[in-house]
CSV table of C-alpha atoms in Angstrom, one decimal:
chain,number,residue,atom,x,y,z
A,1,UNK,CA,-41.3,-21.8,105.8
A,2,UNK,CA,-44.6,-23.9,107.3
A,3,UNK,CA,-44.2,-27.2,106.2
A,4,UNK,CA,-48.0,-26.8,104.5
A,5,UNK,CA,-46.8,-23.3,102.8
A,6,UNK,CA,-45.9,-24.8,99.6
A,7,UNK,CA,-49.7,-26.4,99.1
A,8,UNK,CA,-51.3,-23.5,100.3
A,9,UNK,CA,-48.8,-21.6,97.5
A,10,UNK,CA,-49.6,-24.2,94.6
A,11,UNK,CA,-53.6,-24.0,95.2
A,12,UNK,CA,-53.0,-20.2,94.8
A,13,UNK,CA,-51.9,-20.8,91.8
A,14,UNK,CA,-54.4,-22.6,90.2
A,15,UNK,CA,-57.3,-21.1,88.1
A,16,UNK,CA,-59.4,-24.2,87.9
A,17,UNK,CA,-62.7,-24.6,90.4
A,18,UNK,CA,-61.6,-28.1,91.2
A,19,UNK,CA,-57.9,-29.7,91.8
A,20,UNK,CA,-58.0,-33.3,92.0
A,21,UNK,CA,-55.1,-34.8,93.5
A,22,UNK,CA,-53.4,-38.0,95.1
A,23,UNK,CA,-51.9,-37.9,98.0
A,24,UNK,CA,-48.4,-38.6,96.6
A,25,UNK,CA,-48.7,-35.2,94.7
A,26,UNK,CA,-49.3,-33.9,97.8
A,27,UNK,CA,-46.4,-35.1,99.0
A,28,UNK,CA,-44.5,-34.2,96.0
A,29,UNK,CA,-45.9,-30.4,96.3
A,30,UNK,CA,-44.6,-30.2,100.0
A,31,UNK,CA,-41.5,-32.1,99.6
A,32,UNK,CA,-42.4,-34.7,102.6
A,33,UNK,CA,-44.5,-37.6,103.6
A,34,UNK,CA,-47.9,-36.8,104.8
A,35,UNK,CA,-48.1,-37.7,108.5
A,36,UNK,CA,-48.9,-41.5,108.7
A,37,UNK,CA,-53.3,-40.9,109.8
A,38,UNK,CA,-54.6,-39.5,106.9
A,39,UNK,CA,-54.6,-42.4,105.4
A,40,UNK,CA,-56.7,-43.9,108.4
A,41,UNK,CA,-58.8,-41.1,109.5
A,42,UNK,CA,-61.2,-39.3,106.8
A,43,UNK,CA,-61.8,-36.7,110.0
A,44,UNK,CA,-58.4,-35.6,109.0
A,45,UNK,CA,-59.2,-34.1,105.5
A,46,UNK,CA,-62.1,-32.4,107.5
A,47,UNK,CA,-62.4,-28.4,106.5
A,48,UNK,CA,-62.5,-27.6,110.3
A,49,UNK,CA,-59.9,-24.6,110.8
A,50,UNK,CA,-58.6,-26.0,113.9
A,51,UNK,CA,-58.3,-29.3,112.1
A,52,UNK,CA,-54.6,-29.3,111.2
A,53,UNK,CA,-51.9,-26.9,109.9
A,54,UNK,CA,-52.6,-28.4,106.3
A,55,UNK,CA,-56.4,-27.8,106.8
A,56,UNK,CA,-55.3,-24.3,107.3
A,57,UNK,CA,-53.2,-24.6,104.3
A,58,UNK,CA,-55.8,-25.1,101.8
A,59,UNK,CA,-58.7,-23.2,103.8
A,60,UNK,CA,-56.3,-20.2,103.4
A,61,UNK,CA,-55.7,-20.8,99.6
A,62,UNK,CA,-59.7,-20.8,99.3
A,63,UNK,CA,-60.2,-24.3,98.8
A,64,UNK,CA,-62.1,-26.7,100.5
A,65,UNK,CA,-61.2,-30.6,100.4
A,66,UNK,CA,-64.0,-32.6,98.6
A,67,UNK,CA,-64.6,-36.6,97.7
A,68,UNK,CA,-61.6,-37.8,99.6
A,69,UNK,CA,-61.1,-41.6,99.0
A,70,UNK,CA,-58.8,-43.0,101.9
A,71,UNK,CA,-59.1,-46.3,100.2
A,72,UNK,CA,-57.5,-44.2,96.2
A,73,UNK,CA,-55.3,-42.0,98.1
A,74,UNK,CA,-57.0,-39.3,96.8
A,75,UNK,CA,-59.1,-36.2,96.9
A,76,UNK,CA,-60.6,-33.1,95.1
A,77,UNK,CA,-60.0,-29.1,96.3
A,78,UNK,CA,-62.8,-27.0,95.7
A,79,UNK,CA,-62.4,-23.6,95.0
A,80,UNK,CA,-64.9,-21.7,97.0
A,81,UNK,CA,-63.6,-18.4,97.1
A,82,UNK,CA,-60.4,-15.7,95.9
A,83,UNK,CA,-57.7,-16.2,97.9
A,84,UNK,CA,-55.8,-13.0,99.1
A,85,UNK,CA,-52.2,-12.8,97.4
């Protein structure tokens, strides 16, 4: 299993049209650190497709990352469409 799978799983999952989380629940959801930059570079929460892996991750889930906060470890997924099951 992708290492991102399990976010892109848990965002599936959620019927709200905004998840607000910190990056430690991130971590928690994918049972590993986040890599050590995106908590230096706010270009790494960008909702480019060829961002990252976990850009792809969320993108595929039908989110789209919102109001990160680098400084808060923190950010908010936006629901923007249905993902497919």
């Amino acid at each position: 299993m992708p290492k991102y799978d399990p976010l892109s799983d848990y965002l599936r999952r959620q019927t709200a049209p905004e998840i607000r989380m910190s990056f430690e629940q991130i971590e928690r959801v994918i049972g590993s650190k986040l890599p050590p930059k995106v908590q230096l570079h706010r270009a790494w929460w960008s909702n480019s497709p060829s961002n990252s892996v976990m850009t792809k991750a969320w993108l595929e889930a039908g989110y789209r990352s919102e109001r990160v906060d680098i400084a808060a470890r923190k950010l908010v997924f936006k629901k923007v469409r249905a993902a497919p099951r």
